Coordinates of C-alpha atoms and ligand atoms in Angstrom, one line a residue:
X1 CA 14.7 -5.1 -15.4
X2 CA 15.6 -3.0 -18.4
X3 CA 19.0 -2.0 -19.6
X4 CA 19.2 1.1 -21.7
X5 CA 22.3 2.5 -23.5
X6 CA 22.1 6.2 -24.1
X7 CA 24.9 8.6 -25.1
X8 CA 27.5 6.3 -23.7
X9 CA 25.7 6.1 -20.3
X10 CA 24.2 2.8 -19.1
X11 CA 20.9 3.0 -17.3
X12 CA 19.5 0.1 -15.2
X13 CA 15.8 0.6 -14.8
X14 CA 14.0 -1.1 -11.9
X15 CA 15.9 -2.8 -9.0
X16 CA 17.5 -6.2 -9.7
X17 CA 16.3 -7.6 -6.4
X18 CA 14.7 -6.6 -3.0
X19 CA 18.1 -6.6 -1.3
X20 CA 19.2 -3.6 -3.4
X21 CA 16.2 -1.7 -2.0
X22 CA 16.9 -2.9 1.6
X23 CA 20.4 -1.5 1.4
X24 CA 19.3 1.8 -0.2
X25 CA 16.4 2.1 2.3
X26 CA 18.7 1.8 5.3
X27 CA 21.5 3.9 3.8
X28 CA 19.2 6.8 3.0
X29 CA 16.8 6.8 5.9
X30 CA 13.7 5.2 4.3
X31 CA 13.4 2.0 6.4
X32 CA 15.4 0.6 9.3
X33 CA 15.4 -2.8 10.9
X34 CA 13.2 -2.4 14.1
X35 CA 14.6 -2.7 17.7
X36 CA 18.2 -2.9 16.4
X37 CA 19.7 -1.8 19.7
X38 CA 18.3 -5.0 21.2
X39 CA 19.4 -7.3 18.3
X40 CA 16.3 -6.6 16.3
X41 CA 12.8 -8.2 16.0
X42 CA 12.2 -10.6 13.2
X43 CA 10.5 -9.0 10.2
X44 CA 9.7 -5.7 12.0
X45 CA 10.7 -2.5 10.3
X46 CA 10.7 1.2 11.3
X47 CA 10.1 3.9 8.7
X48 CA 12.7 6.7 8.8
X49 CA 12.4 10.3 7.9
X50 CA 12.0 9.6 4.2
X51 CA 10.0 6.4 4.5
X52 CA 7.3 8.0 6.6
X53 CA 6.9 10.7 3.9
X54 CA 6.8 8.1 1.2
X55 CA 4.1 6.0 3.0
X56 CA 2.1 9.2 3.7
X57 CA 2.3 10.2 0.0
X58 CA 1.0 6.7 -1.1
X59 CA -1.9 6.9 1.4
X60 CA -2.7 10.5 0.5
X61 CA -2.6 9.7 -3.3
X62 CA -5.0 6.8 -2.7
X63 CA -7.4 8.8 -0.5
X64 CA -7.4 11.7 -2.9
X65 CA -8.1 9.4 -5.8
X66 CA -10.9 7.5 -4.2
X67 CA -12.5 9.7 -1.6
X68 CA -12.0 13.2 -3.1
X69 CA -11.9 12.8 -6.8
X70 CA -14.8 10.4 -7.1
X71 CA -18.3 11.2 -5.8
X72 CA -19.3 7.8 -4.7
X73 CA -16.9 7.0 -1.8
X74 CA -16.7 8.1 1.8
X75 CA -13.9 7.4 4.3
X76 CA -13.9 6.1 7.9
X77 CA -11.4 5.3 10.5
X78 CA -12.6 2.5 12.8
X79 CA -11.0 1.0 15.9
X80 CA -8.2 -1.5 15.6
X81 CA -9.6 -3.6 18.4
X82 CA -13.2 -4.5 17.8
X83 CA -15.7 -6.5 19.8
X84 CA -14.6 -10.1 19.6
X85 CA -18.0 -11.1 18.2
X86 CA -17.1 -9.3 15.0
X87 CA -14.3 -11.9 14.4
X88 CA -16.6 -14.7 15.3
X89 CA -19.3 -13.8 12.8
X90 CA -16.8 -12.7 10.1
X91 CA -15.5 -16.2 10.1
X92 CA -12.0 -15.3 11.2
X93 CA -12.0 -17.1 14.5
X94 CA -12.9 -20.3 12.7
X95 CA -11.1 -20.0 9.5
X96 CA -8.3 -17.4 9.5
X97 CA -5.7 -20.2 9.7
X98 CA -2.4 -21.1 8.2
X99 CA -1.7 -24.8 8.1
X100 CA 1.5 -25.7 10.0
X101 CA 3.7 -28.7 9.7
X102 CA 6.9 -29.7 11.6
X103 CA 9.9 -31.4 10.2
X104 CA 10.5 -34.5 12.4
X105 CA 14.2 -34.4 11.6
X106 CA 15.3 -30.8 12.2
X107 CA 12.2 -29.7 14.2
X108 CA 11.7 -26.8 11.8
X109 CA 8.1 -25.4 11.5
X110 CA 6.7 -24.3 8.2
X111 CA 3.5 -23.3 6.4
X112 CA 2.3 -26.5 4.6
X113 CA 1.2 -24.6 1.5
X114 CA 4.7 -23.2 1.0
X115 CA 6.6 -26.5 0.9
X116 CA 8.0 -27.3 -2.5
X117 CA 8.4 -31.0 -3.6
X118 CA 7.6 -32.2 -0.1
X119 CA 11.1 -31.3 1.1
X120 CA 12.1 -29.5 4.3
X121 CA 13.6 -26.1 3.3
X122 CA 16.1 -26.4 6.2
X123 CA 17.4 -30.0 6.0
X124 CA 15.9 -31.5 2.9
X125 CA 14.1 -34.4 4.7
X126 CA 10.6 -35.4 3.9
X127 CA 9.4 -36.6 7.3
X128 CA 6.5 -34.4 8.3
X129 CA 4.0 -34.2 11.2
X130 CA 0.3 -34.0 10.3
X131 CA -0.8 -30.5 9.2
X132 CA -2.7 -28.5 11.9
X133 CA -4.4 -25.2 11.8
X134 CA -2.9 -22.1 13.4
X135 CA -5.0 -19.0 13.8
X136 CA -3.1 -16.0 12.7
X137 CA -5.1 -13.3 14.5
X138 CA -2.9 -11.6 17.0
X139 CA -4.4 -11.8 20.5
X140 CA -4.4 -9.4 23.3
X141 CA -6.3 -9.0 26.6
X142 CA -8.5 -6.0 27.6
X143 CA -8.6 -4.6 31.1
X144 CA -6.9 -5.5 34.3
X145 CA -8.0 -9.2 34.3
X146 CA -6.6 -12.5 35.3
X147 CA -4.3 -14.2 32.8
X148 CA -6.8 -17.0 32.2
X149 CA -10.0 -14.9 32.0
X150 CA -11.4 -16.0 28.6
X151 CA -13.8 -13.0 28.5
X152 CA -10.9 -10.6 28.2
X153 CA -9.6 -12.0 25.0
X154 CA -9.5 -9.6 22.1
X155 CA -7.8 -9.4 18.7
X156 CA -5.8 -6.8 16.8
X157 CA -7.7 -6.6 13.5
X158 CA -6.3 -8.8 10.7
X159 CA -8.1 -6.6 8.1
X160 CA -9.5 -3.1 8.1
X161 CA -12.6 -4.4 6.1
X162 CA -14.7 -5.5 9.1
X163 CA -14.6 -2.0 10.7
X164 CA -16.2 -0.8 7.4
X165 CA -19.0 -3.5 7.4
X166 CA -20.1 -2.9 10.9
X167 CA -20.4 0.9 10.1
X168 CA -22.3 0.3 6.8
X169 CA -25.6 1.7 8.1
X170 CA -24.0 4.5 10.0
X171 CA -22.3 5.8 6.9
X172 CA -25.2 5.1 4.5
X173 CA -27.8 6.9 6.7
X174 CA -25.6 9.9 7.8
X175 CA -24.3 10.5 4.3
X176 CA -27.7 9.7 2.7
X177 CA -26.0 7.3 0.3
X178 CA -27.7 5.2 -2.4
X179 CA -26.3 2.2 -4.0
X180 CA -23.8 1.9 -5.5
X181 CA -21.4 3.6 -3.1
X182 CA -18.1 2.7 -1.3
X183 CA -16.4 3.2 2.0
X184 CA -12.7 3.5 2.2
X185 CA -10.4 3.0 5.2
X186 CA -6.6 3.0 5.6
X187 CA -4.8 1.8 8.7
X188 CA -2.8 -0.9 10.5
X189 CA -3.6 -4.6 10.4
X190 CA -1.9 -7.4 12.2
X191 CA -1.3 -11.1 11.4
X192 CA 0.8 -13.5 13.4
X193 CA 2.4 -14.7 10.1
X194 CA 4.2 -18.0 10.4
X195 CA 6.7 -17.2 7.8
X196 CA 7.1 -13.4 7.5
X197 CA 10.0 -12.1 5.5
X198 CA 11.3 -10.4 2.3
X199 CA 11.7 -7.0 3.9
X200 CA 8.4 -5.1 4.1
X201 CA 6.6 -7.6 1.9
X202 CA 5.3 -9.8 4.6
X203 CA 5.3 -8.6 8.2
X204 CA 3.2 -9.1 11.3
X205 CA 2.2 -5.5 11.5
X206 CA 1.4 -3.7 8.2
X207 CA -1.0 -1.2 6.7
X208 CA -3.9 -1.7 4.4
X209 CA -5.9 0.5 2.1
X210 CA -9.2 -1.2 1.7
X211 CA -12.4 0.0 0.0
X212 CA -15.7 -1.8 0.2
X213 CA -18.0 -1.0 -2.8
X214 CA -21.6 -1.8 -2.0
X215 CA -23.8 -2.8 -4.9
X216 CA -27.2 -4.4 -5.6
X217 CA -27.5 -8.2 -5.6
X218 CA -28.5 -8.0 -9.2
X219 CA -25.4 -6.0 -10.3
X220 CA -22.9 -7.4 -12.7
X221 CA -20.5 -8.4 -10.0
X222 CA -17.8 -10.0 -12.2
X223 CA -17.7 -7.0 -14.5
X224 CA -17.4 -4.8 -11.4
X225 CA -14.3 -6.8 -10.4
X226 CA -12.9 -6.1 -13.8
X227 CA -13.8 -2.5 -13.5
X228 CA -11.9 -2.1 -10.2
X229 CA -8.9 -4.1 -11.6
X230 CA -8.7 -1.5 -14.5
X231 CA -9.0 1.4 -12.1
X232 CA -6.2 0.1 -9.9
X233 CA -3.9 -0.6 -12.9
X234 CA -4.4 3.1 -13.8
X235 CA -3.7 4.2 -10.2
X236 CA -0.5 2.1 -10.0
X237 CA 0.5 3.7 -13.4
X238 CA 0.1 7.1 -11.8
X239 CA 2.5 6.1 -9.0
X240 CA 5.1 5.3 -11.7
X241 CA 4.7 1.5 -11.6
X242 CA 5.4 0.0 -15.0
X243 CA 2.5 -2.1 -16.3
X244 CA 5.1 -4.7 -17.5
X245 CA 5.9 -5.4 -13.8
X246 CA 2.2 -6.2 -13.0
X247 CA 0.4 -9.4 -13.7
X248 CA -3.2 -10.4 -13.1
X249 CA -3.9 -13.7 -11.3
X250 CA -7.4 -15.1 -11.4
X251 CA -7.6 -16.9 -8.1
X252 CA -8.8 -20.5 -8.7
X253 CA -12.0 -21.6 -7.0
X254 CA -10.3 -23.9 -4.5
X255 CA -8.1 -21.0 -3.3
X256 CA -10.8 -18.5 -2.8
X257 CA -11.5 -17.1 0.8
X258 CA -14.7 -18.4 2.4
X259 CA -16.5 -15.1 1.6
X260 CA -15.4 -14.8 -2.1
X261 CA -17.0 -15.9 -5.3
X262 CA -14.3 -14.3 -7.5
X263 CA -10.9 -12.7 -6.7
X264 CA -8.3 -11.3 -9.0
X265 CA -4.9 -10.5 -7.5
X266 CA -2.7 -7.8 -9.0
X267 CA 0.8 -9.3 -8.7
X268 CA 4.1 -7.3 -8.8
X269 CA 7.5 -8.5 -10.0
X270 CA 9.1 -8.4 -6.5
X271 CA 11.6 -11.1 -7.4
X272 CA 12.9 -10.3 -10.9
X273 CA 15.9 -12.6 -10.2
X274 CA 13.8 -15.7 -9.6
X275 CA 12.0 -18.2 -11.8
X276 CA 8.8 -17.3 -10.1
X277 CA 9.0 -13.5 -9.9
X278 CA 5.4 -12.6 -8.9
X279 CA 3.9 -11.9 -5.5
X280 CA 0.6 -10.4 -4.5
X281 CA 0.4 -6.6 -4.4
X282 CA -3.3 -6.5 -3.8
X283 CA -6.6 -8.4 -4.4
X284 CA -10.0 -7.4 -5.8
X285 CA -12.7 -9.7 -4.4
X286 CA -16.4 -10.1 -4.9
X287 CA -17.4 -10.8 -1.3
X288 CA -21.1 -11.4 -2.1
X289 CA -23.5 -10.4 0.6
X290 CA -21.6 -12.5 3.1
X291 CA -20.4 -9.7 5.4
X292 CA -23.4 -7.5 5.8
X293 CA -25.7 -10.5 6.3
X294 CA -23.5 -12.3 8.7
X295 CA -23.4 -9.3 11.0
X296 CA -27.2 -8.8 10.8
X297 CA -29.7 -9.9 13.5
X298 CA -32.5 -10.8 11.0
X299 CA -30.8 -13.2 8.6
X300 CA -32.1 -16.7 9.0
X301 CA -30.5 -20.0 8.0
X302 CA -32.2 -22.8 6.0
X303 CA -33.9 -24.1 9.1
X304 CA -35.3 -20.6 9.9
X305 CA -32.9 -20.0 12.8
X306 CA -31.1 -16.6 13.2
X307 CA -27.5 -17.0 12.0
X308 CA -26.4 -14.2 14.3
X309 CA -28.3 -14.2 17.7
X310 CA -25.8 -11.7 19.1
X311 CA -26.2 -8.8 16.6
X312 CA -28.6 -5.9 17.6
X313 CA -28.8 -4.5 14.1
X314 CA -30.0 -5.4 10.7
X315 CA -27.5 -4.2 8.0
X316 CA -29.9 -4.6 5.1
X317 CA -30.7 -1.8 2.6
X318 CA -34.1 -0.6 1.4
X319 CA -34.0 0.1 -2.4
X320 CA -36.5 2.9 -3.1
X321 CA -36.9 2.4 -6.9
X322 CA -37.7 -1.4 -6.6
X323 CA -39.2 -1.2 -3.1
X324 CA -37.1 -4.1 -2.1
X325 CA -35.0 -4.8 1.0
X326 CA -31.8 -6.8 0.6
X327 CA -28.2 -7.2 1.8
X328 CA -25.9 -5.4 -0.7
X329 CA -23.1 -7.3 -2.3
X330 CA -19.6 -6.1 -2.0
X331 CA -16.7 -5.6 -4.4
X332 CA -13.5 -5.1 -2.4
X333 CA -10.2 -3.8 -3.7
X334 CA -7.8 -4.5 -0.8
X335 CA -4.2 -3.1 -1.1
X336 CA -1.2 -3.0 1.2
X337 CA 0.6 0.3 1.8
X338 CA 3.9 -1.4 2.5
X339 CA 3.7 -3.6 -0.7
X340 CA 2.8 -0.5 -2.7
X341 CA 5.8 1.4 -1.3
X342 CA 8.1 -1.5 -2.0
X343 CA 6.8 -1.8 -5.6
X344 CA 7.2 2.0 -6.1
X345 CA 10.8 1.9 -4.8
X346 CA 11.7 -1.1 -6.9
X347 CA 10.3 0.4 -10.1
X348 CA 11.8 3.8 -9.4
X349 CA 15.3 2.4 -8.8
X350 CA 17.8 3.1 -11.6
X351 CA 21.5 3.3 -12.0
X352 CA 23.5 5.5 -14.3
X353 CA 27.1 4.6 -15.1
X354 CA 29.1 7.2 -17.0
X355 CA 32.1 6.6 -19.3
X356 CA 34.5 6.9 -16.3
X357 CA 32.8 3.8 -14.8
X358 CA 31.2 5.8 -12.0
X359 CA 27.8 4.5 -11.0
X360 CA 25.1 6.7 -9.5
X361 CA 21.7 5.6 -8.2
X362 CA 18.7 7.7 -9.3
X363 CA 15.4 7.1 -7.7
X364 CA 12.9 8.1 -10.3
X365 CA 9.9 8.2 -8.0
X366 CA 6.8 9.9 -9.4
X367 CA 6.8 13.5 -8.1
X368 CA 3.6 12.9 -6.1
X369 CA 5.4 10.1 -4.1
X370 CA 8.8 11.8 -3.7
X371 CA 9.5 12.4 0.0
X372 CA 11.1 15.8 -0.8
X373 CA 10.0 17.8 -3.8
X374 CA 12.7 20.4 -3.9
X375 CA 16.2 20.8 -2.2
X376 CA 17.5 24.3 -1.9
X377 CA 21.3 24.2 -2.1
X378 CA 23.7 27.2 -1.6
X379 CA 26.7 27.2 -4.0
X380 CA 28.9 28.8 -1.3
X381 CA 28.0 28.1 2.3
X382 CA 30.6 30.5 3.6
X383 CA 28.8 33.5 1.9
X384 CA 26.1 34.7 4.3
X385 CA 24.1 36.5 1.6
X386 CA 23.8 33.3 -0.5
X387 CA 22.9 31.1 2.6
X388 CA 20.3 33.7 3.7
X389 CA 18.7 33.8 0.3
X390 CA 18.7 30.0 0.1
X391 CA 17.0 29.6 3.5
X392 CA 14.5 32.3 2.7
X393 CA 13.6 30.4 -0.6
X394 CA 13.1 27.2 1.4
X395 CA 10.8 29.0 3.9
X396 CA 8.8 30.6 1.1
X397 CA 8.3 27.2 -0.8
X398 CA 7.4 25.2 2.3
X399 CA 3.7 26.1 2.5
X400 CA 3.4 25.0 -1.1
X401 CA 5.5 21.9 -1.3
X402 CA 7.9 19.9 0.9
X403 CA 11.3 21.6 0.6
X404 CA 14.6 21.2 2.4
X405 CA 17.7 23.3 2.8
X406 CA 21.1 21.4 2.6
X407 CA 24.6 22.8 2.7
X408 CA 26.4 19.7 4.1
X409 CA 28.6 19.0 1.1
X410 CA 29.9 20.2 -2.3
X411 CA 27.3 20.7 -5.0
X412 CA 28.1 17.5 -6.8
X413 CA 27.6 15.4 -3.6
X414 CA 24.4 17.2 -2.8
X415 CA 23.0 16.6 -6.3
X416 CA 23.9 12.9 -6.0
X417 CA 22.3 12.6 -2.6
X418 CA 19.1 14.1 -3.7
X419 CA 19.0 12.0 -6.9
X420 CA 19.4 8.9 -4.7
X421 CA 16.4 9.8 -2.6
X422 CA 14.2 10.8 -5.5
X423 CA 14.0 14.5 -5.1
X424 CA 12.6 15.8 -8.5
X425 CA 14.3 19.3 -8.3
X426 CA 17.4 20.8 -6.9
X427 CA 17.4 24.6 -6.6
X428 CA 20.9 26.2 -6.6
X429 CA 21.5 29.7 -5.2
X430 CA 24.8 31.1 -6.6
X431 CA 26.6 34.4 -6.7
X432 CA 24.6 35.6 -9.7
X433 CA 21.4 35.0 -7.8
X434 CA 22.2 37.9 -5.6
X435 CA 22.3 40.1 -8.7
X436 CA 19.5 38.8 -10.8
X437 CA 17.1 37.3 -8.2
X438 CA 17.1 34.1 -10.2
X439 CA 18.1 30.5 -9.3
X440 CA 19.0 27.3 -11.2
X441 CA 16.5 24.5 -11.3
X442 CA 18.0 21.1 -12.0
X443 CA 15.8 18.2 -13.1
X444 CA 16.5 14.8 -11.4
X445 CA 15.9 12.7 -14.5
X446 CA 17.4 14.7 -17.3
X447 CA 20.0 16.7 -15.2
X448 CA 19.0 19.7 -17.4
X449 CA 19.2 23.1 -15.7
X450 CA 17.0 26.1 -16.2
X451 CA 17.3 29.7 -14.8
X452 CA 14.1 30.7 -13.0
X453 CA 13.2 34.0 -11.3
X454 CA 12.6 33.6 -7.6
X455 CA 9.2 35.2 -7.8
X456 CA 8.1 32.6 -10.4
X457 CA 9.7 29.6 -8.6
X458 CA 6.7 28.3 -6.6
X459 CA 4.4 28.4 -9.6
X460 CA 7.0 26.9 -11.9
X461 CA 7.6 23.9 -9.6
X462 CA 3.9 23.4 -8.9
X463 CA 3.2 23.1 -12.6
X464 CA 6.0 20.5 -13.1
X465 CA 5.0 18.5 -10.0
X466 CA 1.4 18.1 -11.1
X467 CA 0.3 14.5 -10.4
X468 CA 0.0 12.1 -13.3
X469 CA -3.4 12.9 -14.8
X470 CA -5.8 10.1 -14.0
X471 CA -8.7 9.9 -16.5
X472 CA -12.1 10.7 -15.0
X473 CA -13.4 7.3 -13.9
X474 CA -16.1 5.8 -16.0
X475 CA -19.4 5.2 -14.3
X476 CA -19.3 1.7 -12.6
X477 CA -21.5 -0.8 -14.3
Ligands
LIG501 N1 -9.8 -7.7 3.4 C1 -9.2 -8.6 2.5 C2 -7.8 -8.8 2.8 O1 -7.3 -8.5 3.8 P1 -5.6 -9.9 1.9 O2 -5.3 -10.4 0.5 O3 -5.4 -10.9 2.9 O4 -7.1 -9.4 1.8 C3 -4.9 -7.5 1.3 O5 -4.8 -8.6 2.2 C4 -3.6 -6.8 1.1 O6 -2.9 -6.5 2.3 C5 -2.6 -7.8 0.4 O7 -2.7 -7.8 -1.0 C6 -1.2 -7.2 0.8 O8 -1.0 -6.0 0.0 C7 -1.5 -6.7 2.2 N2 -1.0 -7.7 3.2 C8 -1.7 -8.8 3.6 N3 -0.9 -9.4 4.5 C9 0.2 -8.7 4.7 C10 1.4 -8.9 5.4 N4 1.6 -9.9 6.3 N5 2.4 -8.0 5.3 C11 2.3 -6.9 4.4 N6 1.2 -6.7 3.7 C12 0.2 -7.6 3.8

């Protein structure tokens, strides 16, 4: 967190803790505890009118950046429920486990890897049961079947990645792609987390933005991991996330997932108040050729036996220049929508205290993420000409950018409310506007005001709302 003293005003930059964001999120309609009318549901959250806009803006920014602005990535949207065999051969049925232990004294149940100093977090005892695996894939049943029919078992996907791998050939052939190229997907994933918590940081239902970048087995995989780390640091910068609040964690060999030869996690300072402030925002993994080969019918093990007798397809790639057939390797940047939203909110949070001791919250979201880009405010809501003009301006701006009309308070209150939800511009229509066809445009961050002709307004705002310019990506290695 940064404290800045400017012209007698104190600014707090970045939220001091997650609780500050929980309270703002509920107060202003970003995120509500789910199922509250029935006492809630642990670690489930509903996104309100502003939250859904913020999530959509994160996903749109990501999609625009990867799928539209680059030339080497296509998008897909696969099913959430896939054939159970996908999860058998991906290794999830066998290995997607958390290790559980029970405290013999208080009967509390915990993840073994989260226990500090061998002490029970509830009662402080050190009397544990043996650790046992708990598969965290969420189960469901398909069709009108008996409760104990094992053939009906299906899973809600724990990652979007597998839906990409099983569509590798479909995309490669229909889009006539040559290596290197990527496939991106954004959507819900589910994990039966043993210890969910910390607001939207760890939940059982969440959203992922994953991209699988397919490259030759002879590519420089480790350099490609570094390349994608750099690209994502740039993108997080474009979302207004301060580089000082990000930290790179080289995952040690013993912690790597079964498919990975190297993983770098980008961590965010979600807990500035704690001794250990970092938690994973996303990971960039070199998944080798594990996924495409494990889902392929032709791959043989060391004894010459098919590793996958159930697959009907071979997901190998024929490389025209070298006349070789192989299973491409994969570099995977895997990010969470919810964790990106939380990081963006924490970084955007600021407080301004004036010399009278009054504190105002200003959410300095990057304009591309702001749920509302412009609020149109009439200075006198009892004057029909002013109200009519303000509503007409709202309607004329709406096709170009997200705008709202608001007359539910005095102008000071309306400004404060828009500052708190991160609206970059307030447009005030006053008596003079009726004469000179001009309005006042107030900037959220500087509170400076400019008089702009109504006919120039859309262009003026669009220019100032331009997304953070991301450099043209260098060619991957
Ligand atoms: N395909 C690889 C994969 O799923 P992961 O590190 O398990 O890797 C990627 O997940 C990202 O998904 C995480 O960095 C995080 O942002 C998000 N994520 C994972 N589990 C989550 C949970 N329970 N709640 C919220 N986000 C989660």
